[in-house]
Coordinates of C-alpha atoms in Angstrom, one line a residue:
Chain D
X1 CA 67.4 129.9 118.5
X2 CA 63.9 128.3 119.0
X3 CA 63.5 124.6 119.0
X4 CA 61.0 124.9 115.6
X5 CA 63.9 126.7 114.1
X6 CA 66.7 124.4 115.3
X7 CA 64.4 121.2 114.1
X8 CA 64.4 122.9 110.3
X9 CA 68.0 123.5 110.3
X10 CA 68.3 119.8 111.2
X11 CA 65.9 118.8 108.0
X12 CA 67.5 121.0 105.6
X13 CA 71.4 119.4 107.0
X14 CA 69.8 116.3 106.6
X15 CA 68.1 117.1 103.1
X16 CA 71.5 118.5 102.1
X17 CA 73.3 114.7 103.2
X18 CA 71.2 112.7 101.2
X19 CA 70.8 114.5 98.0
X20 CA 74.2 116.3 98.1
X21 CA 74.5 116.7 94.4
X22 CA 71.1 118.0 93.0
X23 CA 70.4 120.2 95.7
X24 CA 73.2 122.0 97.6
X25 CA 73.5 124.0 95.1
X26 CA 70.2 123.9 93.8
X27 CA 68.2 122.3 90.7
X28 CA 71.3 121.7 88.5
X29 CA 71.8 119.7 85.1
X30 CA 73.9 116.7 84.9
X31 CA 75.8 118.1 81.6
X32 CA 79.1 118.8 83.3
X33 CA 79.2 116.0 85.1
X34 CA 81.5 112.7 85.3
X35 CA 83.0 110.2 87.4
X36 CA 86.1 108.8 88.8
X37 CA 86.8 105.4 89.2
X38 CA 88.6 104.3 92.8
X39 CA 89.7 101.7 91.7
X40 CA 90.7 99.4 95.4
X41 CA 88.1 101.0 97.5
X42 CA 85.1 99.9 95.3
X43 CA 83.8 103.7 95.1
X44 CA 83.3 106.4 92.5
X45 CA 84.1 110.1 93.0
X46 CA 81.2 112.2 91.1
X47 CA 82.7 115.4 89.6
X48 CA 82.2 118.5 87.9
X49 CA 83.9 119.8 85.0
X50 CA 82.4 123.3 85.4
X51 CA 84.2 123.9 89.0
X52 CA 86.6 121.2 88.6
X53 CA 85.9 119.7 91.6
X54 CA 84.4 116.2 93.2
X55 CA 81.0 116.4 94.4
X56 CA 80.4 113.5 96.1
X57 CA 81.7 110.0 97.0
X58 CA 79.7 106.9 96.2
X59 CA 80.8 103.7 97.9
X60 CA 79.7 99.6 97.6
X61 CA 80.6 98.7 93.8
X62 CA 82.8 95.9 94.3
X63 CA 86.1 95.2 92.5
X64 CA 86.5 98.2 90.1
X65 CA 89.6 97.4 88.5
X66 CA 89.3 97.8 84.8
X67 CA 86.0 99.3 85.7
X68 CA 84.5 101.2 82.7
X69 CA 81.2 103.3 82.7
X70 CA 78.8 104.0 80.5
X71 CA 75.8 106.6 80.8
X72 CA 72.0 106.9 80.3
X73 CA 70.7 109.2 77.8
X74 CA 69.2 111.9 80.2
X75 CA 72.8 111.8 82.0
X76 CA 71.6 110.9 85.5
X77 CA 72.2 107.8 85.4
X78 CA 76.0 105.6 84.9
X79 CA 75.9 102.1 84.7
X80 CA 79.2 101.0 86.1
X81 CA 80.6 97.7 85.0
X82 CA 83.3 96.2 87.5
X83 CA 85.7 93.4 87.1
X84 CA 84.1 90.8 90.0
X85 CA 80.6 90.5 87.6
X86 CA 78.6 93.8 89.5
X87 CA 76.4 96.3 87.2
X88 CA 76.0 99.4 89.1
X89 CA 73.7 101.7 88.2
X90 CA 74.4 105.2 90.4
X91 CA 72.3 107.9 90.6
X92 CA 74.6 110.8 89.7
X93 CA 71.7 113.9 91.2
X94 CA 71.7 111.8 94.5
X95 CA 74.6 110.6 94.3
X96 CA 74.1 107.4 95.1
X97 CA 73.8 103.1 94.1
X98 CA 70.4 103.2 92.5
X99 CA 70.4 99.6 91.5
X100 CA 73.5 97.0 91.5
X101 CA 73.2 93.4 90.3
X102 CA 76.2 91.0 90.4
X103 CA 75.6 89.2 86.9
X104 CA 78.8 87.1 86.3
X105 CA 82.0 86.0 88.1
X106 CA 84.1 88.0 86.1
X107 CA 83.7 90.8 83.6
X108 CA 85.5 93.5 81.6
X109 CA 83.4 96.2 80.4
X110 CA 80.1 97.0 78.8
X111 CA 77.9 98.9 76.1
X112 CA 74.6 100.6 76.3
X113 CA 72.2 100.5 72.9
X114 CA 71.9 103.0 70.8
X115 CA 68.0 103.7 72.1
X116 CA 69.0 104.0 75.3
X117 CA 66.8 101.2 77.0
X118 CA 69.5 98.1 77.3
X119 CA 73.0 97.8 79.1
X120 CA 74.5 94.9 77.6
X121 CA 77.9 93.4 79.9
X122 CA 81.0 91.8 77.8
X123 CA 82.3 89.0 80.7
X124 CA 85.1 86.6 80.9
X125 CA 83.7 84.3 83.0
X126 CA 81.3 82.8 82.4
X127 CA 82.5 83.5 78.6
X128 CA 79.7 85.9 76.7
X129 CA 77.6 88.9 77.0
X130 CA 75.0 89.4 79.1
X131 CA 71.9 92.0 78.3
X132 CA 69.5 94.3 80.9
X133 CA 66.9 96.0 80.7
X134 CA 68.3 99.9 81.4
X135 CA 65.7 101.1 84.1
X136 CA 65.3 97.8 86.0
X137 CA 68.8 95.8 84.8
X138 CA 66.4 93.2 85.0
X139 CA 67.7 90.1 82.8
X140 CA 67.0 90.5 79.1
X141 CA 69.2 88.2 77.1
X142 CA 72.4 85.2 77.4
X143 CA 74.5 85.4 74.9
X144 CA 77.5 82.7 75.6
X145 CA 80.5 82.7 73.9
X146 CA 80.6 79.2 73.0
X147 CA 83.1 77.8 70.0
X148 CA 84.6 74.7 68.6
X149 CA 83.5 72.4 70.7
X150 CA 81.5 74.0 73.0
X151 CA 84.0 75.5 75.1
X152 CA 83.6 79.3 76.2
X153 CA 85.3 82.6 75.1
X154 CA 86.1 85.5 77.2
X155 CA 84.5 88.6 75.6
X156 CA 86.0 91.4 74.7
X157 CA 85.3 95.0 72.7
X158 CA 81.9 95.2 73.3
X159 CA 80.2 98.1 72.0
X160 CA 76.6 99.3 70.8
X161 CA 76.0 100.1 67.3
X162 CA 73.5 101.7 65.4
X163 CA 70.1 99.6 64.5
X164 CA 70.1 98.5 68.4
X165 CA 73.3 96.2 67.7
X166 CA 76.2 95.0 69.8
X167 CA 79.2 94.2 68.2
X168 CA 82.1 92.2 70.4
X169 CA 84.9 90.1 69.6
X170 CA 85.8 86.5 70.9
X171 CA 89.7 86.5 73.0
X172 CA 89.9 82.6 72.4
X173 CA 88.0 82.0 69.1
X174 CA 89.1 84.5 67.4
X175 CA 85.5 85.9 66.5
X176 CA 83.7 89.0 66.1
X177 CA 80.0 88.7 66.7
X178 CA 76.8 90.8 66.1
X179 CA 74.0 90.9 68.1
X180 CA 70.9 92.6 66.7
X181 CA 68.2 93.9 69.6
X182 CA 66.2 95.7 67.3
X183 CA 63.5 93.1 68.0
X184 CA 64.1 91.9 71.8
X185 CA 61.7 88.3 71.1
X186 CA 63.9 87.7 68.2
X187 CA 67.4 88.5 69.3
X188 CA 70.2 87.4 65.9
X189 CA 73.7 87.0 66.3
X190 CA 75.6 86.8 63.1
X191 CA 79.5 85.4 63.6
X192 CA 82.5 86.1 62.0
X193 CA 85.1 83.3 62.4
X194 CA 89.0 83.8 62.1
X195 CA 89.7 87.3 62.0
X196 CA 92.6 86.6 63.3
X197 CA 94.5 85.8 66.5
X198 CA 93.4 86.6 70.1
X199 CA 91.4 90.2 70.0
X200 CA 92.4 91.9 72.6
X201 CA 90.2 95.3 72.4
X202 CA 88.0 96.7 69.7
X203 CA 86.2 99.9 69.1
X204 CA 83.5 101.2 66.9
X205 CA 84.3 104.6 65.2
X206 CA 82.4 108.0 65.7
X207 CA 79.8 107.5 63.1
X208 CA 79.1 103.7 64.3
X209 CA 80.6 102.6 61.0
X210 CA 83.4 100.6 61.2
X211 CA 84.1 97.9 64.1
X212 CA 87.7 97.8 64.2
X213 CA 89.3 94.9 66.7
X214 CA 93.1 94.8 67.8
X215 CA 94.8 91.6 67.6
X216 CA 97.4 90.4 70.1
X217 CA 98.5 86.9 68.4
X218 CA 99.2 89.0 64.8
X219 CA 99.7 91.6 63.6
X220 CA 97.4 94.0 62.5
X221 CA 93.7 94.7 62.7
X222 CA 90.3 93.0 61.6
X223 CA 87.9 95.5 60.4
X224 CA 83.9 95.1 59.9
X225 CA 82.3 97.4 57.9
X226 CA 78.8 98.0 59.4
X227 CA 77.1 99.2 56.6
X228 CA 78.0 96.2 54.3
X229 CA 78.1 93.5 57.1
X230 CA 77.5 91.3 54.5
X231 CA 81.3 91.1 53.0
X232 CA 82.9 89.7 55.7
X233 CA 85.6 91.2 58.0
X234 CA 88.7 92.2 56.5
X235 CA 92.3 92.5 57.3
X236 CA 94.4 95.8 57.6
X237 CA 98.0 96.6 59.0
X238 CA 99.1 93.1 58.5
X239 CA 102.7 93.9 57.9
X240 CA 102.8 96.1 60.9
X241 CA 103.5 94.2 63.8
X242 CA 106.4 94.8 65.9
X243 CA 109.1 92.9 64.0
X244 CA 110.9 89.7 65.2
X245 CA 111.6 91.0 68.4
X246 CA 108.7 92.4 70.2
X247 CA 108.5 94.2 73.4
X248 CA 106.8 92.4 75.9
X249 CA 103.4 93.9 76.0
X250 CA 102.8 94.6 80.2
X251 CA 99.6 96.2 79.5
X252 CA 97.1 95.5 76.7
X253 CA 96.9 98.9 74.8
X254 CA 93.1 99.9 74.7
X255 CA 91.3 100.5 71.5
X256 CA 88.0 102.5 72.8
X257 CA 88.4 106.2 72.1
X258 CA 90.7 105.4 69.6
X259 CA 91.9 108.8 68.2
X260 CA 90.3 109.9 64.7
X261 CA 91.2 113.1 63.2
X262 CA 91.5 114.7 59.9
X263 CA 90.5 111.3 58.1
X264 CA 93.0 109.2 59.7
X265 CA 93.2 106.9 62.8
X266 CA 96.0 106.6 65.0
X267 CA 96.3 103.4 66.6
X268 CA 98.2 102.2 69.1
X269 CA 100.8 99.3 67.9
X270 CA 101.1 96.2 70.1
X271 CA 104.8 95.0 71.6
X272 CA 106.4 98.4 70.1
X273 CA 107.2 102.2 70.7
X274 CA 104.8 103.5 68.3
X275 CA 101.6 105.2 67.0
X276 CA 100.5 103.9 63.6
X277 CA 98.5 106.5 61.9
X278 CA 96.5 104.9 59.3
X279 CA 94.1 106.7 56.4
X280 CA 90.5 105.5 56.9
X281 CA 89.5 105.9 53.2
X282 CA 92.3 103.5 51.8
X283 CA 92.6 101.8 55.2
X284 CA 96.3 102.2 54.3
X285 CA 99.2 102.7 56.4
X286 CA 99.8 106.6 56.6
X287 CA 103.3 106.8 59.6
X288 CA 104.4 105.2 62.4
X289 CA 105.3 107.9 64.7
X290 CA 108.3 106.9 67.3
X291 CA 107.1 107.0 71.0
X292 CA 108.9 107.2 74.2
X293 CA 107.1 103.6 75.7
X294 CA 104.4 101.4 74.9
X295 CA 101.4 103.2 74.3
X296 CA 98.1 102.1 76.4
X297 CA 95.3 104.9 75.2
X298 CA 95.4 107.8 72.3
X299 CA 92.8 109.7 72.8
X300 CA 92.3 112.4 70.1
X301 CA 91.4 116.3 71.8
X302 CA 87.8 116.6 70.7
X303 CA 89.2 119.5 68.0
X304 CA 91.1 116.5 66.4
X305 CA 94.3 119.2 66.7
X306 CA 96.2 116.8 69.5
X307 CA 96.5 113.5 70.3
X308 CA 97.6 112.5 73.9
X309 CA 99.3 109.5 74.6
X310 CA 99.8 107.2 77.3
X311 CA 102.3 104.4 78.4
X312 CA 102.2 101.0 79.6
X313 CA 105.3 99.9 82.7
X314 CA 108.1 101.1 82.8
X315 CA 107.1 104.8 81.1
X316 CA 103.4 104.7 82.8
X317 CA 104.4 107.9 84.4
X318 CA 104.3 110.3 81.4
X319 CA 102.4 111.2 78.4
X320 CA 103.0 112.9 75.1
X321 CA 101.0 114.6 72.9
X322 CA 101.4 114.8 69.1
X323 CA 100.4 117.0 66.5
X324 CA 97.9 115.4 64.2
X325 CA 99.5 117.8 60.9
X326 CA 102.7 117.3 61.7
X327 CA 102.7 113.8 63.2
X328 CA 105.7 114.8 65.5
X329 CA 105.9 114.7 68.8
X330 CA 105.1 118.3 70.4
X331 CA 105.0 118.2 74.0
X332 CA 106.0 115.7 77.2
X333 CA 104.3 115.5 80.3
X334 CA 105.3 114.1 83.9
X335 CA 102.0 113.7 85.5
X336 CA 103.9 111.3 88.0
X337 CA 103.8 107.1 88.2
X338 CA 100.8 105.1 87.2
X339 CA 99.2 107.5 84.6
X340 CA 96.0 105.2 83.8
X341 CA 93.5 107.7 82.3
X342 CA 92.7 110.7 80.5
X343 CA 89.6 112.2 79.7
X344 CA 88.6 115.6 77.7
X345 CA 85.9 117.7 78.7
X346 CA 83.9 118.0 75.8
X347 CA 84.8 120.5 73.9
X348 CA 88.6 120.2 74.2
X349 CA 90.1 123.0 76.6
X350 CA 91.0 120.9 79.7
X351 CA 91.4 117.6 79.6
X352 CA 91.2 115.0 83.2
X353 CA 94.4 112.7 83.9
X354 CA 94.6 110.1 87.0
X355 CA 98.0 109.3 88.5
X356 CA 97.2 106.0 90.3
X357 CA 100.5 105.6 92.7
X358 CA 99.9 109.6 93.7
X359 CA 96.0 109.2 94.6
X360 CA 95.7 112.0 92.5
X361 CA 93.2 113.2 89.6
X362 CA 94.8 116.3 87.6
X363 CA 93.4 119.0 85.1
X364 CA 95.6 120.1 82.5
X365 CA 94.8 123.2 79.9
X366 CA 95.2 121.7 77.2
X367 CA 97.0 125.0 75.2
X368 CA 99.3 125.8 77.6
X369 CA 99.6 122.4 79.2
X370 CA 99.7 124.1 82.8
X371 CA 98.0 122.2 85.7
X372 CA 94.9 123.3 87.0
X373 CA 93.7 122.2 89.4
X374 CA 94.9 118.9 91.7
X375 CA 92.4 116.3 93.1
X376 CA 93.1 113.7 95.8
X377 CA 91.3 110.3 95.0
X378 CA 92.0 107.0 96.3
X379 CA 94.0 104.9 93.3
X380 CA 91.8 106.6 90.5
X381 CA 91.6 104.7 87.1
X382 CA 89.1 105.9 84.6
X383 CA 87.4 108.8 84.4
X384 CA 84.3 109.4 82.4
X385 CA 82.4 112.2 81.5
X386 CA 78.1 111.8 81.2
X387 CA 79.2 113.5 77.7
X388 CA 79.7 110.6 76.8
X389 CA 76.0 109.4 76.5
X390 CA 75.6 111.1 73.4
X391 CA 78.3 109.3 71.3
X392 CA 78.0 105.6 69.9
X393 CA 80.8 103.4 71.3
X394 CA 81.7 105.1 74.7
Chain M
X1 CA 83.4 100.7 102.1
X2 CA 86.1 102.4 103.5
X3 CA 87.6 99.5 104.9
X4 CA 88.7 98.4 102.2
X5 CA 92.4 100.9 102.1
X6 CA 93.0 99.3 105.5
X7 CA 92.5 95.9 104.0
X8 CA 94.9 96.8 101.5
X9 CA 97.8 98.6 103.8
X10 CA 97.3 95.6 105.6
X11 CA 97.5 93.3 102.6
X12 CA 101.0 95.0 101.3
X13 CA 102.4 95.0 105.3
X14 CA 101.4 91.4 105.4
X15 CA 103.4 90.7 101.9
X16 CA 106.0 92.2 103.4
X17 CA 105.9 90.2 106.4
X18 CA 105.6 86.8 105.1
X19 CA 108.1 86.6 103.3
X20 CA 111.4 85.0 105.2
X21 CA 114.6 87.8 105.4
X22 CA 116.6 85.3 103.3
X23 CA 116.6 87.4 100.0
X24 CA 116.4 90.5 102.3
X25 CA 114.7 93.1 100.1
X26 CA 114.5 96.6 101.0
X27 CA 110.8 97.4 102.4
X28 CA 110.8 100.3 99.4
X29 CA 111.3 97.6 97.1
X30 CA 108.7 95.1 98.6
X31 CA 106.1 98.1 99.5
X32 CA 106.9 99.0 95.1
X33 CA 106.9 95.3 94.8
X34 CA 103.0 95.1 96.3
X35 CA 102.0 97.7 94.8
X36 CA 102.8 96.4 91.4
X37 CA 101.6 92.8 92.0
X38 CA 97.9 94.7 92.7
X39 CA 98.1 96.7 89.6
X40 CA 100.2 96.0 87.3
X41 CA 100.0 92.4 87.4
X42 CA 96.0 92.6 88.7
X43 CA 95.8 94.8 85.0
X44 CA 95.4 90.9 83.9
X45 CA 95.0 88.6 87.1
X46 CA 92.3 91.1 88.7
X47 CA 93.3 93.6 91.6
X48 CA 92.3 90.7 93.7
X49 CA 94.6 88.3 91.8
X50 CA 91.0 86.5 90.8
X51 CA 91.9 86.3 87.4
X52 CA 91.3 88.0 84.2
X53 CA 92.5 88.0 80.9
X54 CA 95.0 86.5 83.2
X55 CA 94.6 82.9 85.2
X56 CA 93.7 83.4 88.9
X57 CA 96.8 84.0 91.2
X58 CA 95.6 82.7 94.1
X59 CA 97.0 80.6 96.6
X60 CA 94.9 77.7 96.1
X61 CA 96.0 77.7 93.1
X62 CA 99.9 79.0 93.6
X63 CA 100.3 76.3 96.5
X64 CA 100.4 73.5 94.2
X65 CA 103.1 74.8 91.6
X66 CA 107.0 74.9 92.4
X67 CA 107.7 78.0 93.7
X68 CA 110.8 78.1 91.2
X69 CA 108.2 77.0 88.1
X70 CA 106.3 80.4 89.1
X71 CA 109.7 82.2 89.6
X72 CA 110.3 80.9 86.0
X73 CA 107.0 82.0 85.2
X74 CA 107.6 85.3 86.3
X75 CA 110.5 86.1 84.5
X76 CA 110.5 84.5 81.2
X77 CA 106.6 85.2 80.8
X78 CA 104.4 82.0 79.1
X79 CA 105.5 81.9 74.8
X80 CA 102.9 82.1 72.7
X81 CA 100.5 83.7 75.7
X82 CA 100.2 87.2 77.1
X83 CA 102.3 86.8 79.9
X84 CA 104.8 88.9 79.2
X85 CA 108.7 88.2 80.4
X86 CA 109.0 90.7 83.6
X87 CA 112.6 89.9 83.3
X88 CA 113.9 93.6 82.0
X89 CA 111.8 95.0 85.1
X90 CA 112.3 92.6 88.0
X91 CA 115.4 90.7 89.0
X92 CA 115.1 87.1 90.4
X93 CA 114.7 88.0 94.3
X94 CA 111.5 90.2 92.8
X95 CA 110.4 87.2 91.4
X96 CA 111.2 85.0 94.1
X97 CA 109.6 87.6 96.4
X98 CA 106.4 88.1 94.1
X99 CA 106.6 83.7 94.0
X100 CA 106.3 83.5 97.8
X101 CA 103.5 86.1 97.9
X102 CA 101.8 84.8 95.8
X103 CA 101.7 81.2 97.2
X104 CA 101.7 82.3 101.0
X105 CA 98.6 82.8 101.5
X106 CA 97.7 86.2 102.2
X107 CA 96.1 86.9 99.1
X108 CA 92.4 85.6 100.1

């Protein structure tokens, strides 16, 4: 082999090293692609749905527990919001930290607006939400969480909403606030005092509607109708708390992708061994379907046909799926200890699990419910598919 | 930064190892026993115990309260807060174990 020759073979190794995910296979699309969250080594495994595979491995993002991600419109970018404060913007063609600011001391998730050009970051301390600019995360607005008298309130729930809106709720005070970016110079926050006691999570539904927040102090939920922000928030589920005796509640369940199918909502319940399926015309109480633990996430299968449930200690390592006619329980899976995550690709057929304690990531068809392929990943958490740019709230 | 899984091995061995034989716990039980005080409990105090939805649990902090006030803590969760009573999952040596880890140090 000539030296000329042996000095191209080096550029094209070294071409293929930096930019491993737009070019060893060629120009590609970012469609089918998502991420994992490693959730002690501060990295992010990028993966492909298409070959259900990883791609690459992107390292330096600080404290990613409760990490959550959400994506840029063109799906090359995911704006990674860790628990120590850092917004991480990765490149998912090169597969690598485009831009990473550390913006707080202590954060727990974020949104990005529904035009695509801010990030906005919901953190706990200090209390509030911050706002960036999407391409530079350059700072664009501080909105603290200040109450009563002038004390601060971790943030929690925050999502975008049509109209260039962020909706979050207060933990301490009890609040659910609006922020409207339609006109960055002239930023309005409109509040919503006593919705209730301690919001825990919240979600916004498909169609950017409703902003629905969990409580954890009592029962039931406070719902704000987007449309008609103007009549206040109002109350649903009260009388469907866990009884006298609740469970104690080892993780808060989590609201976002909150299962909606065939005009009804299934929620999980807070302190008990249930699913509470309500009817979002009415907003009334439909079932309570009977659960094996305390439920964490139900996520709907994009078809609406399934929902898949998952469990907080001591039944984290299972999940069940129910049938959304029926409401019955219709299958149980052992995906092994410390399920945290699941995640359907798009369209429905195979849906993404992690199983912390294994270090493994695991695809399941969802029909026949057989394993299909097995990843290793270091203590994976969430995973997070760029599909998700495309839908308001995730 | 893959030295980070190093950090942590060394993190649950060092758990493990500061803790005095007296309530001799098997190292399966104080390997599970790390493991869930980085998760499960980090699900609210942060993976790094720096607090969350949670209080920080570190030992700055944990030094200054009587170790059987946290054991307390620990089993019987906080009323009227989310820290739930671990008392259905952990028995009181956990407790005392998770107590001592907590306050010994090895946390930062």
């Amino acid at each position: 082999m000539s030296a000329h020759r042996s000095l191209s073979w080096l550029f094209t190794l070294g071409l293929l090293a930096t930019l491993p995910v737009a070019f060893a296979g060629g120009i590609r699309g970012t469609g089918d692609l998502g991420l994992v969250i490693e959730r002690t080594t501060g990295s992010v495994r990028i993966l492909e749905t298409s070959g259900n595979r990883f791609l690459a491995r992107v390292e330096g993002l600080g404290d990613l527990s409760h990490a959550s991600v959400v994506y840029s419109r063109d799906q090359r970018y995911a704006y990674v919001f860790g628990r120590d404060g850092g917004l991480t913007r990765v490149d998912m063609l090169e597969a690598r930290v485009d831009r990473r600011v550390v913006q707080a001391g202590n954060s727990i998730g974020g949104a990005i607006s529904q035009d695509g050009s801010l990030v906005a970051v919901s953190n706990y301390e200090p209390g509030g939400v911050r706002v960036f600019d999407a391409a530079t995360l350059e700072p664009v607005a501080d909105l603290p969480a200040t109450f009563g008298d002038g004390r601060r309130s971790k943030v929690v729930g925050l999502v975008d909403a049509p109209g260039n809106r962020f909706v979050f709720s207060l933990w301490e005070a009890g609040e659910i606030r609006v922020a409207d970016l339609s006109d960055r110079a002239n930023i309005v926050v409109t509040r919503y005092e006593g919705i209730g006691v301690n919001p825990y999570d919240a979600l916004v539904t498909p169609d950017g509607r409703y902003y629905i927040a969990g409580l954890f102090g009592e029962p039931g939920l406070a719902v704000l109708d987007l449309w008609h922000p103007g009549e206040g928030v109002r109350r649903i589920l009260s009388d469907y708390g866990p009884g006298d005796e609740p469970l104690p509640v080892y993780k808060m369940p989590h609201l976002e992708g909150w299962a909606v199918a065939g005009g009804r909502a299934f929620v999980p319940a807070v302190g008990a061994h249930e699913l509470l399926v309500v009817d979002l015309e009415s907003w009334d109480p439909v079932a309570r379907i009977p659960l094996q633990g305390q439920p964490v996430f139900a996520i709907a299968r994009p078809d609406g046909r399934h929902v898949w449930v998952n469990f907080a200690l001591p039944d984290n390592d299972r999940v069940q799926v129910i049938d959304t006619e029926s409401l019955a329980v219709v299958s149980e899976l052992e995906p092994g200890p410390g399920v945290l995550h699941m995640e359907f690709e798009p369209r429905g057929e195979e849906v993404w699990l992690s199983v912390r304690d294994e270090n493994r990531v695991l695809v399941y068809d969802t029909d026949s419910l057989a394993v299909l392929t097995e990843l290793e990943a270091a203590t994976p958490s969430g995973i997070f598919f760029t599909a998700r740019a495309h839908r308001t709230g995730l | 930064m893959t030295r980070r899984i190093p950090y942590l091995l060394a993190l649950a061995f060092s758990f493990a190892m500061a803790v005095p034989v007296a309530a001799a716990l098997e190292p399966e039980r104080e390997r599970a026993l790390g493991n869930l005080l980085v998760h499960d409990c980090g699900s609210c105090h942060g993976t790094r115990l720096r607090g969350g939805l949670g209080p920080p649990l570190t030992p700055d902090r944990m030094r200054h309260l009587p170790r059987d006030w946290i054991v307390d803590a620990i089993l019987d969760g906080r009323r009227g807060t989310a820290m739930p009573p671990w008392r259905a999952l952990l028995t009181p040596e956990d407790a005392a174990w998770l107590a001592r880890s907590l306050q010994s140090g090895v946390v930062e």
